[in-house]
mmCIF file of C-alpha atoms in Angstrom:
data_model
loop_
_atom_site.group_PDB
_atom_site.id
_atom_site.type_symbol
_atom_site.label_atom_id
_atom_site.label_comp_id
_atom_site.label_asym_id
_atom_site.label_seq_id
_atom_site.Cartn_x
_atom_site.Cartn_y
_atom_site.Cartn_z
ATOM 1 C CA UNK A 219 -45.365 -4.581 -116.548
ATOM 2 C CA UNK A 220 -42.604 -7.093 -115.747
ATOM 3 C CA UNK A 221 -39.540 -6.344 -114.547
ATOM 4 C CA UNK A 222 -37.353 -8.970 -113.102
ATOM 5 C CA UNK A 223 -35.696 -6.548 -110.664
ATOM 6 C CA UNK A 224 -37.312 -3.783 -110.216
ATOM 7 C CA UNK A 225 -36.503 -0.286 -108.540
ATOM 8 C CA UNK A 226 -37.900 -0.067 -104.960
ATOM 9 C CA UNK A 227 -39.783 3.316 -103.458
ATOM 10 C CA UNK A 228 -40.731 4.379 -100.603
ATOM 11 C CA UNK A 229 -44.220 6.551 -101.109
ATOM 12 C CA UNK A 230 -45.507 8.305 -97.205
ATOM 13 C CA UNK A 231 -49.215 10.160 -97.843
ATOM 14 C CA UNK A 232 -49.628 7.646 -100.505
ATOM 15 C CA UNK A 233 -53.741 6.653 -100.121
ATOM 16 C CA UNK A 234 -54.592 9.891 -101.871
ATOM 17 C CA UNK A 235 -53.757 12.845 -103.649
ATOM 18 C CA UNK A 236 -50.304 13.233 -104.836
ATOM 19 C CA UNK A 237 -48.790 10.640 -103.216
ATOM 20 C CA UNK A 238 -51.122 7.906 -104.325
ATOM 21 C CA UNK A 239 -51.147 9.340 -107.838
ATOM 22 C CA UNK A 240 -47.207 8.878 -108.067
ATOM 23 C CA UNK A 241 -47.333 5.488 -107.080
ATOM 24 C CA UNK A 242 -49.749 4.802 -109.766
ATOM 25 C CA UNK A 243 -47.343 6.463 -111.978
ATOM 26 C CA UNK A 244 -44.377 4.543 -110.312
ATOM 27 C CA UNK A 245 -46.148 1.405 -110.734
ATOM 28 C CA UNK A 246 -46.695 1.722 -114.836
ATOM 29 C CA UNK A 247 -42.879 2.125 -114.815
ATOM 30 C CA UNK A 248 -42.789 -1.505 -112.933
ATOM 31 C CA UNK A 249 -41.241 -0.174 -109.548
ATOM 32 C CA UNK A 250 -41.931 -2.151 -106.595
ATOM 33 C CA UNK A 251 -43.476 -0.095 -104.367
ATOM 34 C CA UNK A 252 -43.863 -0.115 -100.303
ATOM 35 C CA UNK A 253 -46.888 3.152 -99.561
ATOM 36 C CA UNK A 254 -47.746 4.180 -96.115
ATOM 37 C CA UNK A 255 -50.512 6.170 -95.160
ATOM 38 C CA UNK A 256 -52.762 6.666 -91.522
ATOM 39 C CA UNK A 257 -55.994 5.915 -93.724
ATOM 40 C CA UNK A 258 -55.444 2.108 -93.582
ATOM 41 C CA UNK A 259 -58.437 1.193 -95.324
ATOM 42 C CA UNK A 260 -58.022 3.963 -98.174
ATOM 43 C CA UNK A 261 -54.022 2.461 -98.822
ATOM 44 C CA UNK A 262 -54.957 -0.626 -98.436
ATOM 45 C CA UNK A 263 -57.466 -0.283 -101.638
ATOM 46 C CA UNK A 264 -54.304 1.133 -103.592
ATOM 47 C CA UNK A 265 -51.859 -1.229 -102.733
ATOM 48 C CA UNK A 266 -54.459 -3.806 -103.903
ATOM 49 C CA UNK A 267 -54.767 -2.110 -107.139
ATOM 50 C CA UNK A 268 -50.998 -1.414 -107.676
ATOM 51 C CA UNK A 269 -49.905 -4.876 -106.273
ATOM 52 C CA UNK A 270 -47.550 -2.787 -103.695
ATOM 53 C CA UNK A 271 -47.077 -3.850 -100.281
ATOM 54 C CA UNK A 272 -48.587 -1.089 -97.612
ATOM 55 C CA UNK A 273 -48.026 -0.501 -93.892
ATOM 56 C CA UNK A 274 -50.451 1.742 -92.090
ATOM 57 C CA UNK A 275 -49.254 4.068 -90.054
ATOM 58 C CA UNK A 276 -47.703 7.959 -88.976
ATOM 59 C CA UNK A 277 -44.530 8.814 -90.031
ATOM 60 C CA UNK A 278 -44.216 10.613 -86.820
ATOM 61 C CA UNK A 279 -44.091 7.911 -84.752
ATOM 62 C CA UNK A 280 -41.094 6.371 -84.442
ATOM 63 C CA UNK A 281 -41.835 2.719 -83.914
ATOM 64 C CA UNK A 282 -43.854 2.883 -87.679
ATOM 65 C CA UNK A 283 -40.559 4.378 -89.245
ATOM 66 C CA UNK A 284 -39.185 1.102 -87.242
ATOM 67 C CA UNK A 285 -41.502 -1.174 -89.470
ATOM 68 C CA UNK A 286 -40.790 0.575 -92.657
ATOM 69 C CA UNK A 287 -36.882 0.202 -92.665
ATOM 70 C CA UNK A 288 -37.369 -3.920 -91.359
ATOM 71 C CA UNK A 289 -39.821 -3.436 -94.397
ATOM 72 C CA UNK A 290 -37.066 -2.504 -96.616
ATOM 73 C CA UNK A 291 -34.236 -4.818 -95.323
ATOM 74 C CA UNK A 292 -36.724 -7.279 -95.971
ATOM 75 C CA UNK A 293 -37.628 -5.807 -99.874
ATOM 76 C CA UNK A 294 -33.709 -5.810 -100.632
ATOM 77 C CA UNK A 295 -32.914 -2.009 -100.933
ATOM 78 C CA UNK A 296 -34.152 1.401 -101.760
ATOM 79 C CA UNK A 297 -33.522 3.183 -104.527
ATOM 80 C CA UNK A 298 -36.124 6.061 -103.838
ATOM 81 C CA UNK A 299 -37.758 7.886 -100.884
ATOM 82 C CA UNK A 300 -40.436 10.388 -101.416
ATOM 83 C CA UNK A 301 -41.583 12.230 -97.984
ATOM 84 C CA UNK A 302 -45.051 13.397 -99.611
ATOM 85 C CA UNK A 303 -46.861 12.792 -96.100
ATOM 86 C CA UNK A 304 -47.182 16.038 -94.077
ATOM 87 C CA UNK A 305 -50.380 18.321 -92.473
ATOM 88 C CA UNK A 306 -52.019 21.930 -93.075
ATOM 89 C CA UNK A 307 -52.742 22.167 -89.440
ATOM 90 C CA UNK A 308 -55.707 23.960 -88.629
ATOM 91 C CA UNK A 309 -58.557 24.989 -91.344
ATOM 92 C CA UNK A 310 -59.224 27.410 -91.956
ATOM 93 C CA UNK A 311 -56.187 28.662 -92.091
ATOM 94 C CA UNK A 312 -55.148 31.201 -89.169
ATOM 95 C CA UNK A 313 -53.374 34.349 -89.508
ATOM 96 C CA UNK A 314 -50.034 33.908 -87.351
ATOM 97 C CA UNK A 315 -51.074 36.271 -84.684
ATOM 98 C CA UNK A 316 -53.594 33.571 -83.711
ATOM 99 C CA UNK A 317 -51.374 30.671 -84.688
ATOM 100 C CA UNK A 318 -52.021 28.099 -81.960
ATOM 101 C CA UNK A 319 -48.094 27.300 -80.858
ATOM 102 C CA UNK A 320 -49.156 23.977 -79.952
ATOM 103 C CA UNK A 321 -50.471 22.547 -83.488
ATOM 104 C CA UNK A 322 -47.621 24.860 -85.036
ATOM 105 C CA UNK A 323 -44.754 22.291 -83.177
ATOM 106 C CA UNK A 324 -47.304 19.621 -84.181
ATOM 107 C CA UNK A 325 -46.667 20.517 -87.950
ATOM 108 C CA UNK A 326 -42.748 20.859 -87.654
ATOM 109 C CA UNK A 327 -42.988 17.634 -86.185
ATOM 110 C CA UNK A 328 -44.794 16.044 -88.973
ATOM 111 C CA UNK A 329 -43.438 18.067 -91.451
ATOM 112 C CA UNK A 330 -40.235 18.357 -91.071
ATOM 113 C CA UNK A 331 -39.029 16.365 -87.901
ATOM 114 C CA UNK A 332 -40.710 12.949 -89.415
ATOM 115 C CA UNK A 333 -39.050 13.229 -93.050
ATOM 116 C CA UNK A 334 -35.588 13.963 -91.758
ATOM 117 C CA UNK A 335 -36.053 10.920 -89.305
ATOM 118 C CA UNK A 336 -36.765 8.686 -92.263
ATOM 119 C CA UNK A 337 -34.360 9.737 -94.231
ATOM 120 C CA UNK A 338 -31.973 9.249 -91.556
ATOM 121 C CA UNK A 339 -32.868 5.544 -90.640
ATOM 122 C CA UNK A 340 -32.931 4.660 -94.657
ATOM 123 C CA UNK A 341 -30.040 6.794 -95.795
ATOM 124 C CA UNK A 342 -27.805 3.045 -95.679
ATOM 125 C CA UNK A 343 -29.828 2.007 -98.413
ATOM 126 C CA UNK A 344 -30.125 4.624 -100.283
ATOM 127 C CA UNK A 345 -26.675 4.786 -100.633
ATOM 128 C CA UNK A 346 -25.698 1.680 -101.361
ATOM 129 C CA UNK A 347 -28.044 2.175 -104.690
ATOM 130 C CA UNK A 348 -26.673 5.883 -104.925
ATOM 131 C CA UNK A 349 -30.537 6.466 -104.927
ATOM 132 C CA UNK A 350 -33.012 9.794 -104.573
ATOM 133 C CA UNK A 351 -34.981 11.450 -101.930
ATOM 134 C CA UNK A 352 -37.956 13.397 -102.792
ATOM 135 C CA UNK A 353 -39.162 16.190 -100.481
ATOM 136 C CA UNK A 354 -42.725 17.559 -101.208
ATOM 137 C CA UNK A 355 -42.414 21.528 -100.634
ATOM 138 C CA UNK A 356 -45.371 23.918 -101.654
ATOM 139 C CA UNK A 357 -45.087 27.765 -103.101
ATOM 140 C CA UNK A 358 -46.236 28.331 -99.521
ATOM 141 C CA UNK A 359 -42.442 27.861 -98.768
ATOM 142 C CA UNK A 360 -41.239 30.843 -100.525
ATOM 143 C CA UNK A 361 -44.383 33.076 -100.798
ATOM 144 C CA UNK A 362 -46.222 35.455 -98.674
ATOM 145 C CA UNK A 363 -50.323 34.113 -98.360
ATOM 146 C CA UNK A 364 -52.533 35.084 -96.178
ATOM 147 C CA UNK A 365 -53.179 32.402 -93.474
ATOM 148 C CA UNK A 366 -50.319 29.915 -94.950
ATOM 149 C CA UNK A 367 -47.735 31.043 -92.426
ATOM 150 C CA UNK A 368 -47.630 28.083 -90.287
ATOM 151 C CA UNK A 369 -47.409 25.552 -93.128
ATOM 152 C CA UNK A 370 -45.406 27.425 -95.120
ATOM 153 C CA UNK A 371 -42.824 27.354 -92.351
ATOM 154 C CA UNK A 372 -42.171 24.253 -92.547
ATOM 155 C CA UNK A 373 -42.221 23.671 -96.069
ATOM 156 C CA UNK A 374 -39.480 26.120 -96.199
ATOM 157 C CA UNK A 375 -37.784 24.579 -93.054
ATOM 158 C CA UNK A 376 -38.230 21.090 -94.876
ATOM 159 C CA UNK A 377 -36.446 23.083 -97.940
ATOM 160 C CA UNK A 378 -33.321 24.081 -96.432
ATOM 161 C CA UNK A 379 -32.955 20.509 -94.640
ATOM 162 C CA UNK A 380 -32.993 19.211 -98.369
ATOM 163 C CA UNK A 381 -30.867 21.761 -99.561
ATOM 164 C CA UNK A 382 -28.356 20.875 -96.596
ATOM 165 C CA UNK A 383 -28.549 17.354 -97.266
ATOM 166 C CA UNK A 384 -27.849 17.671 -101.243
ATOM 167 C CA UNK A 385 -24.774 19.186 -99.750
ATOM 168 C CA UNK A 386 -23.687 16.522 -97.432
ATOM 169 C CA UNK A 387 -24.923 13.557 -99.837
ATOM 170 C CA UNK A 388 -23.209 14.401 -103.022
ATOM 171 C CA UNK A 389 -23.629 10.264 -103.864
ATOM 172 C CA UNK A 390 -27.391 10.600 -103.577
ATOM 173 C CA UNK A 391 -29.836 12.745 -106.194
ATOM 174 C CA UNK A 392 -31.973 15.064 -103.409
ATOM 175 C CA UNK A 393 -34.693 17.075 -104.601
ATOM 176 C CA UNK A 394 -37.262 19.133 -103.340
ATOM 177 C CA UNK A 395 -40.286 19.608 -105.137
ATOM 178 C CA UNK A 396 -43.119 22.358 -105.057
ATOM 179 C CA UNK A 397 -45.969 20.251 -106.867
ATOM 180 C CA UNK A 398 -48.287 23.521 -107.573
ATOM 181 C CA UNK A 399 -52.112 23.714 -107.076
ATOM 182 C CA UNK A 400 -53.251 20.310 -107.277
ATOM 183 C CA UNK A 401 -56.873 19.456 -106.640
ATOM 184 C CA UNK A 402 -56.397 17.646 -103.545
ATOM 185 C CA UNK A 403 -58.217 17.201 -100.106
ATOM 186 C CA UNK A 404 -55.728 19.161 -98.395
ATOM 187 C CA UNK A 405 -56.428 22.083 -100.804
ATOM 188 C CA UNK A 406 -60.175 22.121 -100.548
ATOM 189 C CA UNK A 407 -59.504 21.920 -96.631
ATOM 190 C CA UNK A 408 -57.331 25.097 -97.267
ATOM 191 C CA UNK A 409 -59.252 27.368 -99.838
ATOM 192 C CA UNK A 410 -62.744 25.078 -100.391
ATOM 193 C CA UNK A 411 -64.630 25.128 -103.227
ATOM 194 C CA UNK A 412 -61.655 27.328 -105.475
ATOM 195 C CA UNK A 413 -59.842 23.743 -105.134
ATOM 196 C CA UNK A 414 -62.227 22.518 -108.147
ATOM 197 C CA UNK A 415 -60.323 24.869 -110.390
ATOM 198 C CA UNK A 416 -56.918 22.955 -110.065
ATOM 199 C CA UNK A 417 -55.791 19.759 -112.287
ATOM 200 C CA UNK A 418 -55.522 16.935 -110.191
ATOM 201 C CA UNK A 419 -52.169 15.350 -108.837
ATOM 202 C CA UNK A 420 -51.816 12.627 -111.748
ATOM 203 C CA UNK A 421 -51.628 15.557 -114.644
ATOM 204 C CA UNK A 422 -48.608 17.555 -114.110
ATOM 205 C CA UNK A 423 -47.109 16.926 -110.956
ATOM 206 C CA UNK A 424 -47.071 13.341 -110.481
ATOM 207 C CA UNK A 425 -45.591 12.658 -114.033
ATOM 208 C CA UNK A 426 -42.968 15.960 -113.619
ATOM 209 C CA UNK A 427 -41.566 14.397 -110.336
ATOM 210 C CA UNK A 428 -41.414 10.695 -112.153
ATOM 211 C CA UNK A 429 -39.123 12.317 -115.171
ATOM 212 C CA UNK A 430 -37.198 13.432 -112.779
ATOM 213 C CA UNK A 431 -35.852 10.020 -112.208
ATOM 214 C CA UNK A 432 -35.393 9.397 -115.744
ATOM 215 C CA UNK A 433 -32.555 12.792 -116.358
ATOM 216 C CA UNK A 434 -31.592 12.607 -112.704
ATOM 217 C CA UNK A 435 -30.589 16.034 -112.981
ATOM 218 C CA UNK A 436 -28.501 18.145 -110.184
ATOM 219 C CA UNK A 437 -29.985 17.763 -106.694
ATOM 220 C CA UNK A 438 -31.884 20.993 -106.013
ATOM 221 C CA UNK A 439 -35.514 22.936 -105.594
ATOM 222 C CA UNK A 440 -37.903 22.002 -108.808
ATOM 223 C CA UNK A 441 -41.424 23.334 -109.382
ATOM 224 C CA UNK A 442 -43.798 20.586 -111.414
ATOM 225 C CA UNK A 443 -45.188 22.980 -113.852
ATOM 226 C CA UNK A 444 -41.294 24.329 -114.995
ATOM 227 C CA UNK A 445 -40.545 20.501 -115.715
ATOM 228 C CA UNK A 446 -42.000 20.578 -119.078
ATOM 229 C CA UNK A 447 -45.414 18.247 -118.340
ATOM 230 C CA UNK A 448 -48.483 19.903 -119.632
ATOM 231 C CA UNK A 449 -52.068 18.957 -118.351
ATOM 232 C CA UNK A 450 -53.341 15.871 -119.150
ATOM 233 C CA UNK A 451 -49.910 14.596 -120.722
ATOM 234 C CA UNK A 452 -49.185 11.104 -120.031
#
């Protein structure tokens, strides 16, 4: 598609799963896309095939968040960040009485820590194109599972720091999405083969969180499956 000025995005966990199937989705809408990923070699494949720029890295390292807003001064703006990146921690899945406290800080920190950073050191440009954050959440946020306490934590944690910031950003559109099952690595890491059964990331929830820039509705917590995309829609 051309598009003589195109929207810009911001896609973190974008060499696979969700995040790489909304920047495929992002990209047949002719956005202009920066992706970064740790798996250099896997993002580097998709920004070859979506003719996006990519820098490698972890969003919980500071000096990569450092190269992605130079990346975007340099691109022009931002009209969209979507914090997609984030761990499961250890598999399988503990029970919190044998939570290890140690990789449980390492998942706020990635989880939660990282996509408040980012959207701190881009919020400038963001609102200069009174533009949209997208936080990844999970069910695991708001429901009761066996073994997904330490995730789940921060997913909710992540929540309320996007419901807090749709309350201090009234310029900017903020939501915070739970994708649903979605036959992803991370889910086959979490419940193995039963991961099979789920549609994969470009069915539902990738196009659901894409409309979502087309009605801009109210800022606030949307599920992918409520957002009127069925299966295999396109």
């Amino acid at each position: 598609m051309t598009n003589n000025n195109p929207k810009i995005a911001l896609i973190t966990g974008a060499s696979r799963g969700l995040g790489k199937a909304l920047a495929t989705e992002l990209s047949r809408r002719g956005w202009r896309l920066l992706l970064t990923a740790r798996g250099a070699e896997d993002l580097a494949a998709v920004a070859s095939e979506l003719d996006a720029e990519a820098i490698a890295g972890d969003v919980a390292d500071p000096g990569h968040r450092e190269r992605l807003a130079a990346a975007i001064e340099r691109l022009g703006g931002l009209d969209l960040l979507v914090n997609n990146a984030s761990s499961l921690g250890t598999s399988p899945l503990p029970r919190l009485a044998d939570y290890s406290r140690e990789v449980l800080t390492g998942l706020f920190d990635t989880n939660v820590v990282a996509p408040l950073a980012l959207i701190q050191d881009l919020l400038p440009r963001l609102r200069e194109r009174d533009g949209a954050v997208v936080n990844i959440s999970s069910d695991a946020a708001t429901g009761g599972y066996e073994g997904w306490g330490g995730y789940g934590a921060t997913k909710a944690a992540l929540d309320q720091v996007s419901n807090v910031l749709a309350a201090e950003e009234p310029g900017l559109r903020v939501w915070w999405v739970d994708p649903g099952e979605m036959r992803t690595a991370m889910l086959a890491d979490a419940v193995g083969d039963e991961a099979a059964d789920a549609p994969p990331p470009e069915a539902v929830a990738a196009p659901a969180i894409a409309g979502l820039l087309d009605s801009r509705p109210a800022s606030g917590r949307y599920v992918a499956a409520e957002l009127g995309v069925e299966a295999g829609a396109r």
